[in-house]
Tab-separated table of C-alpha atoms and ligand atoms in Angstrom:
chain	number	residue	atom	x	y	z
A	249	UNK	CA	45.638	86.673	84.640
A	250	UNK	CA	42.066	86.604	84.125
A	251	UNK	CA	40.372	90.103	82.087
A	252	UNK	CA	37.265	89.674	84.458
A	253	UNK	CA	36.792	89.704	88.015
A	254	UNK	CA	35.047	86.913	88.772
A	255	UNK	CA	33.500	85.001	92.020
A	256	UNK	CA	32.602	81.461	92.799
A	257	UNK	CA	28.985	81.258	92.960
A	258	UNK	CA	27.015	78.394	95.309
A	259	UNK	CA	23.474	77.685	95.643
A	260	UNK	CA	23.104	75.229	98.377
A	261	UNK	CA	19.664	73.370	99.501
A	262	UNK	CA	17.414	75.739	97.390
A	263	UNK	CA	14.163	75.360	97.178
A	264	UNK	CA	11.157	77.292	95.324
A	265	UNK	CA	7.619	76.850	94.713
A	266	UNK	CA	4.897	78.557	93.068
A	267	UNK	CA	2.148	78.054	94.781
A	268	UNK	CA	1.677	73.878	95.316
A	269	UNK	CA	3.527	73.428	92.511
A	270	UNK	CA	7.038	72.327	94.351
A	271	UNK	CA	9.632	73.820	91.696
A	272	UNK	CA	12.914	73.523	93.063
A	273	UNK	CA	13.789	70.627	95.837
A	274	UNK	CA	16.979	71.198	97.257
A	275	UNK	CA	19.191	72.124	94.521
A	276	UNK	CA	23.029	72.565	94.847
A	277	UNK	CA	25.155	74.282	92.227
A	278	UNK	CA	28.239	75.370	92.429
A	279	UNK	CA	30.747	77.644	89.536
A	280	UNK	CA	34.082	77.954	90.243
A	281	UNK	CA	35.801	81.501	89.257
A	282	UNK	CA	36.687	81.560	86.052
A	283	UNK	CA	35.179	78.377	85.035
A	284	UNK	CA	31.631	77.322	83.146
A	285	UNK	CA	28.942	75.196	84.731
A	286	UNK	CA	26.308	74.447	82.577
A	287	UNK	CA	22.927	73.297	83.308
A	288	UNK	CA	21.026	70.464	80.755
A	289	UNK	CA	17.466	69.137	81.572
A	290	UNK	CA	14.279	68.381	80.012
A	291	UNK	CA	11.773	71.417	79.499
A	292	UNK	CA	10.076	72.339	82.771
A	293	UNK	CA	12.377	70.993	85.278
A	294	UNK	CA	13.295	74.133	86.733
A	295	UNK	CA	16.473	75.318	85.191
A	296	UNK	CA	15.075	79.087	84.488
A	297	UNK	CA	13.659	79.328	87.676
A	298	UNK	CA	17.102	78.057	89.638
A	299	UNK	CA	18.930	81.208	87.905
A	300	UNK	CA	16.330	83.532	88.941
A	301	UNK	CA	16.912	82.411	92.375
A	302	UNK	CA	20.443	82.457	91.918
A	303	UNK	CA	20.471	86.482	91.257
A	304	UNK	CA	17.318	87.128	93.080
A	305	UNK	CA	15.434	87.937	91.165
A	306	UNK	CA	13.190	85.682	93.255
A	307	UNK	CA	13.667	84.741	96.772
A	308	UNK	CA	14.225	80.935	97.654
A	309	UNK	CA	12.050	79.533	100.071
A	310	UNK	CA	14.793	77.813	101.768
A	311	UNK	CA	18.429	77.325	101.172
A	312	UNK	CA	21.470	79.956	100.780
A	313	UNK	CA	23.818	81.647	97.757
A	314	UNK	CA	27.001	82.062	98.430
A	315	UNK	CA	29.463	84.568	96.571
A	316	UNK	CA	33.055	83.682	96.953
A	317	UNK	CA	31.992	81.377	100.725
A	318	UNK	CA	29.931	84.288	102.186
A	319	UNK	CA	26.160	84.017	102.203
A	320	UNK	CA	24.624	87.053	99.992
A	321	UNK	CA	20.634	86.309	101.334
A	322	UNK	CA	21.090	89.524	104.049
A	323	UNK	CA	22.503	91.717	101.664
A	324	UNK	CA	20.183	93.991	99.375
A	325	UNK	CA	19.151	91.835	96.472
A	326	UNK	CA	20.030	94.128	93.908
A	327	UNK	CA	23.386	93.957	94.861
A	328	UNK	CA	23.866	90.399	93.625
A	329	UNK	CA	21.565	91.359	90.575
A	330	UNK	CA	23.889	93.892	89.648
A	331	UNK	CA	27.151	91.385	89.884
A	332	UNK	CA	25.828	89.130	87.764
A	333	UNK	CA	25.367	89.439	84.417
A	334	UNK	CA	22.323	87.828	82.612
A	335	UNK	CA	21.325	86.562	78.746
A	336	UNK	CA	18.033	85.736	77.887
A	337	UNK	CA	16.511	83.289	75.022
A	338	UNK	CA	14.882	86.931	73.804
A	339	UNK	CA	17.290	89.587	74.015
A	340	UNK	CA	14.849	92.187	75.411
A	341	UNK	CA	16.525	94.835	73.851
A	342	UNK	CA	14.658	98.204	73.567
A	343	UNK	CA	13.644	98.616	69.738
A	344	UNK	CA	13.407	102.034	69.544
A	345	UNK	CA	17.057	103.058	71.075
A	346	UNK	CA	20.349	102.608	68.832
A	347	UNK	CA	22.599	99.665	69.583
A	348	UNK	CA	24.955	102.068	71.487
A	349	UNK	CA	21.922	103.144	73.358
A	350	UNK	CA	21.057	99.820	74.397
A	351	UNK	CA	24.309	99.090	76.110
A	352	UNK	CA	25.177	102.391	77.315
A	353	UNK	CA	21.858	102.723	79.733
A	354	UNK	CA	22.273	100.458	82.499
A	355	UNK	CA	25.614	102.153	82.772
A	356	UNK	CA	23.848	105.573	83.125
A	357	UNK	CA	21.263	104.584	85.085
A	358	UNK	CA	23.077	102.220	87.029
A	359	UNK	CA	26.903	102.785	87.645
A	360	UNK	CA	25.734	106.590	87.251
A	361	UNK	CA	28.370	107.219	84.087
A	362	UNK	CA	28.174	110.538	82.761
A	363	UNK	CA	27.185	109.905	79.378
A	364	UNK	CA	30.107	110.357	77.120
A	365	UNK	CA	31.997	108.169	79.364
A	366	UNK	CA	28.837	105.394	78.779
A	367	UNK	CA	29.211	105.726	75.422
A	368	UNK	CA	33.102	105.032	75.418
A	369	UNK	CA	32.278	102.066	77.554
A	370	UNK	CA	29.155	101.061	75.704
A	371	UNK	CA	31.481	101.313	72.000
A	372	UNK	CA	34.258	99.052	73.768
A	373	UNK	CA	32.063	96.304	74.733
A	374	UNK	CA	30.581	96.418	70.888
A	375	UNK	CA	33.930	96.336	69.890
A	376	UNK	CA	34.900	93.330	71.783
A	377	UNK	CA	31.400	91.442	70.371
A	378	UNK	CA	32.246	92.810	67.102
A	379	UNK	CA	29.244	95.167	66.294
A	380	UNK	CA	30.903	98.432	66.700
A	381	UNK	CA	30.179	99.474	63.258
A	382	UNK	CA	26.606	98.985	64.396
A	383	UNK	CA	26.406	101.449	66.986
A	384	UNK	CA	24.182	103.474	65.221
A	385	UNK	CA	21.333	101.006	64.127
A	386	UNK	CA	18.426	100.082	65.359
A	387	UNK	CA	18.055	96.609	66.687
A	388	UNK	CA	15.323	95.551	64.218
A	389	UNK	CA	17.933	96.303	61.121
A	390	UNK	CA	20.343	93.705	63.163
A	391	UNK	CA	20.267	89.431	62.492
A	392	UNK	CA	19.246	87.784	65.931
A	393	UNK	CA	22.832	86.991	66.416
A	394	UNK	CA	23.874	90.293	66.153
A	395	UNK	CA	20.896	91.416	68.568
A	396	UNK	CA	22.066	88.933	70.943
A	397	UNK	CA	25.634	89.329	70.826
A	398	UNK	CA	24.247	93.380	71.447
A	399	UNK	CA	22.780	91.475	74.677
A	400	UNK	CA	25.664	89.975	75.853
A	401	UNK	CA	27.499	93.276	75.266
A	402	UNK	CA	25.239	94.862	77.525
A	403	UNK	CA	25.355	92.571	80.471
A	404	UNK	CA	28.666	93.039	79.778
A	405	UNK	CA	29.653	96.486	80.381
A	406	UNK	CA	28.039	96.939	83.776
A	407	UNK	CA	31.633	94.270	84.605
A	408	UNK	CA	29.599	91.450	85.963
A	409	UNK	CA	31.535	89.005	88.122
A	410	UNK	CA	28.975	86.379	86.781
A	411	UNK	CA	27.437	85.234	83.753
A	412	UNK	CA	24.265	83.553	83.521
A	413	UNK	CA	22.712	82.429	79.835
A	414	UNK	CA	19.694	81.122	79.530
A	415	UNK	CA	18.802	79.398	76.423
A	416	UNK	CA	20.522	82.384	74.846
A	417	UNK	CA	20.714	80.870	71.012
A	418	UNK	CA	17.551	78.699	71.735
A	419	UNK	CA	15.399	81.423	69.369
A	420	UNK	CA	17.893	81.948	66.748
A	421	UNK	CA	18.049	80.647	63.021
A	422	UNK	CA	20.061	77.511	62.964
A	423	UNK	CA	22.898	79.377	61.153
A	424	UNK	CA	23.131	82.044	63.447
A	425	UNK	CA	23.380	79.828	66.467
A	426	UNK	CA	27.195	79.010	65.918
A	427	UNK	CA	28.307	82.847	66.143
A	428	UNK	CA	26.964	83.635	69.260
A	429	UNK	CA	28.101	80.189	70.959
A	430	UNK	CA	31.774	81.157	69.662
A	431	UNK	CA	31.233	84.402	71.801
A	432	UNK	CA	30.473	82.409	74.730
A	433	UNK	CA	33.573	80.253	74.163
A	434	UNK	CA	35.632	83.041	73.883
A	435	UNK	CA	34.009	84.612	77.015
A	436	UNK	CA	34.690	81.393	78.760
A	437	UNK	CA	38.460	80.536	77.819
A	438	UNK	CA	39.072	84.705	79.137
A	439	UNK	CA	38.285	83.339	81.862
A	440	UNK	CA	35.034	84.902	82.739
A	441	UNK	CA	32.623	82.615	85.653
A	442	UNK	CA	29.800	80.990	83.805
A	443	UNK	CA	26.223	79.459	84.551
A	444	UNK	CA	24.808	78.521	80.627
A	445	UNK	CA	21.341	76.283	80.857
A	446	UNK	CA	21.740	75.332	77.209
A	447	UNK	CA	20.304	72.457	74.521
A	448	UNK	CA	23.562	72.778	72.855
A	449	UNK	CA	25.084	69.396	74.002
A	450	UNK	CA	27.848	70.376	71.515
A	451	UNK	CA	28.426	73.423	73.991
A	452	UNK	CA	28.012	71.415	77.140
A	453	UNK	CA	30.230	69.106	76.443
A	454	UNK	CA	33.404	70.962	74.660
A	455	UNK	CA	33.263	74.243	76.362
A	456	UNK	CA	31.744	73.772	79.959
A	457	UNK	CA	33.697	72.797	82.865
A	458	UNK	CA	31.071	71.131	84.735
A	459	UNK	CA	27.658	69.497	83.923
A	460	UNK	CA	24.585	69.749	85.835
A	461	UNK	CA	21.990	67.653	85.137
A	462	UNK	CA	18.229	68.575	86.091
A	463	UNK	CA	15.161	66.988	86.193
A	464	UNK	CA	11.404	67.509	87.910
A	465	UNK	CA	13.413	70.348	90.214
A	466	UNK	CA	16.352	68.301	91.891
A	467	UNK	CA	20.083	67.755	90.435
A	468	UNK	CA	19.678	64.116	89.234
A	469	UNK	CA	23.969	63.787	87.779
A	470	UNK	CA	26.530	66.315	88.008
A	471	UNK	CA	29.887	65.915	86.952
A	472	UNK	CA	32.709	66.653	84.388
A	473	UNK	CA	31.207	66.634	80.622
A	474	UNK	CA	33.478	63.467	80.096
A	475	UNK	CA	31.475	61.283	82.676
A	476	UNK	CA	27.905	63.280	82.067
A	477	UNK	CA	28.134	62.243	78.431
A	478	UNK	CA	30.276	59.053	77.784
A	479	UNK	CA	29.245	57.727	81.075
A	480	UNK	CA	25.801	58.313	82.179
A	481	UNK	CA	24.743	56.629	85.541
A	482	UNK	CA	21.054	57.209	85.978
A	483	UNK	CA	18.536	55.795	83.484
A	484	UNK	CA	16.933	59.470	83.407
A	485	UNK	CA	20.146	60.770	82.119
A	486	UNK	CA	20.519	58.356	79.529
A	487	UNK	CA	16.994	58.563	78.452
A	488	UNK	CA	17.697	62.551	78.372
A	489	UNK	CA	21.114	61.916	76.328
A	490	UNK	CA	19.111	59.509	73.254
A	491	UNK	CA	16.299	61.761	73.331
A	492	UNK	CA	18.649	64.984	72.273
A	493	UNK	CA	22.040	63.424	70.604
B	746	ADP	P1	12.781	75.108	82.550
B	746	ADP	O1	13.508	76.410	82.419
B	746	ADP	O2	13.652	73.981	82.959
B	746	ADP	O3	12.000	74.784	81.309
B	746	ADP	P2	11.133	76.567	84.439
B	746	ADP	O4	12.041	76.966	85.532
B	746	ADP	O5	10.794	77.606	83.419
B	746	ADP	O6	11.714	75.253	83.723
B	746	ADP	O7	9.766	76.049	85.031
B	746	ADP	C1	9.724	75.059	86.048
B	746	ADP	C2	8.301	74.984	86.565
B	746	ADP	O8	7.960	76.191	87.219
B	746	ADP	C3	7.228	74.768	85.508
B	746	ADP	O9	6.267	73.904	86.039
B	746	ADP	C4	6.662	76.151	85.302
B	746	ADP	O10	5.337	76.086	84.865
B	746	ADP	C5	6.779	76.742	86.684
B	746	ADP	N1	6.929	78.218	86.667
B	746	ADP	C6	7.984	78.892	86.156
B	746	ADP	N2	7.848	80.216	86.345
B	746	ADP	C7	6.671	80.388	87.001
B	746	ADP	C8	5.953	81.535	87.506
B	746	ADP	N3	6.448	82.763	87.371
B	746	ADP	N4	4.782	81.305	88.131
B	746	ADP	C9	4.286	80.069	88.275
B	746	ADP	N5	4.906	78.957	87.835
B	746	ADP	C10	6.078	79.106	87.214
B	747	MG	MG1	13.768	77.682	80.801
């Protein structure tokens, strides 16, 4: 049985734009429970924006999210915010709290722990990303991978049903990059429900379930990583594939 609870998440028909500029033209994405989906695409064709939709964060203009079949756009918005759990490129974490600190607060603040218990919580999840011995640091004496496997350890504990990553190992040293994608991995085959917009084809291709291809706002291929890489059926895609492999 799966460690996580987990939901299938659906955008269907979404659309976004700032302003004139038309940034997302009916995109559909769908993550099964328990399985990855990860999103590829040239810079600027809307992949950040589509998972800020997808947690609203920002309202689509038009189209629906689904969690598990049932349409989430009535509900409060921070409801889906809080189910889902997100990674950033920069880990935001706050530099002058310790590393327990930084995981234990949403689950003050949010789930309302008393604060021993948030601790507990907070030491379990460090445990599990393998920086419990550096509860007690501050984030500036940690490597980036260590900060960021701090970030993932604090989307974490507040027991998302979702996991989105954005670019999460795009501002790391090259040598750091492989430690954090092994924690996705492992997040991944435990069964946890994925959305990763990544460069790492590597990543794309071994560990995700499904491939999304974007490009100037609309889903140009999606498929298994088998057909999305070996056998590419739009010219954009290919171009894409030569210009990063
Ligand atoms: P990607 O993540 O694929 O690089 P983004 O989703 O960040 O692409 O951006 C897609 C487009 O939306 C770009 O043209 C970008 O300039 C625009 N954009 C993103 N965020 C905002 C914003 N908050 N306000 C205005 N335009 C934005
Ligand atoms: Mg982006």
């Amino acid at each position: 049985m799966s460690e996580f609870a987990s939901g299938s998440l659906t955008g269907k028909n979404l659309h976004l734009s700032f302003g004139s500029n038309h940034v997302l033209r009916g995109i559909d994405l769908h993550v099964e429970k328990g399985t990855t989906a990860s999103v590829i695409g040239p810079s600027g064709s809307g992949k950040s924006t589509l998972l800020r939709v997808m947690n609203r964060l920002i309202e689509p203009d038009q189209g629906d999210i689904l969690l598990d079949g049932r349409s989430v756009l009535k509900d409060n918005p921070d409801e889906l915010r809080q189910r889902i759990g997100m990674v950033f490129q920069q880990f935001n974490l706050f530099p002058h709290k310790t590393v327990v600190d930084n995981v234990s607060l949403a689950l003050r603040k949010l789930r309302k722990l008393p604060a021993e218990q948030a601790r507990a919580e907070a030491l379990e999840q460090l445990d599990l990303v393998g920086l419990k011995h550096k509860a007690d640091a501050r984030p500036a004496n940690l490597s980036g991978g260590q900060q960021q496997r701090v970030a993932i350890a604090r989307a974490l504990a507040m027991k998302p049903e979702v996991m989105f990553f954005d670019e999460a190992t795009s501002a790391l040293d090259p040598e750091l990059v492989k430690g954090v994608l092994a924690l996705m991995a492992d997040l991944a085959k435990g069964g946890m429900t994925m959305v990763v917009v990544t460069h790492e084809m590597g990543f794309s291709r071994n560990v995700s379930d499904t491939v999304t291809f974007m490009d100037g706002g609309v889903v140009v291929e999606s498929g298994p990583p088998e057909q999305i890489f070996t056998n590419p059926q739009t010219e954009r895609l290919q171009g894409f594939l030569s210009d990063v492999l």
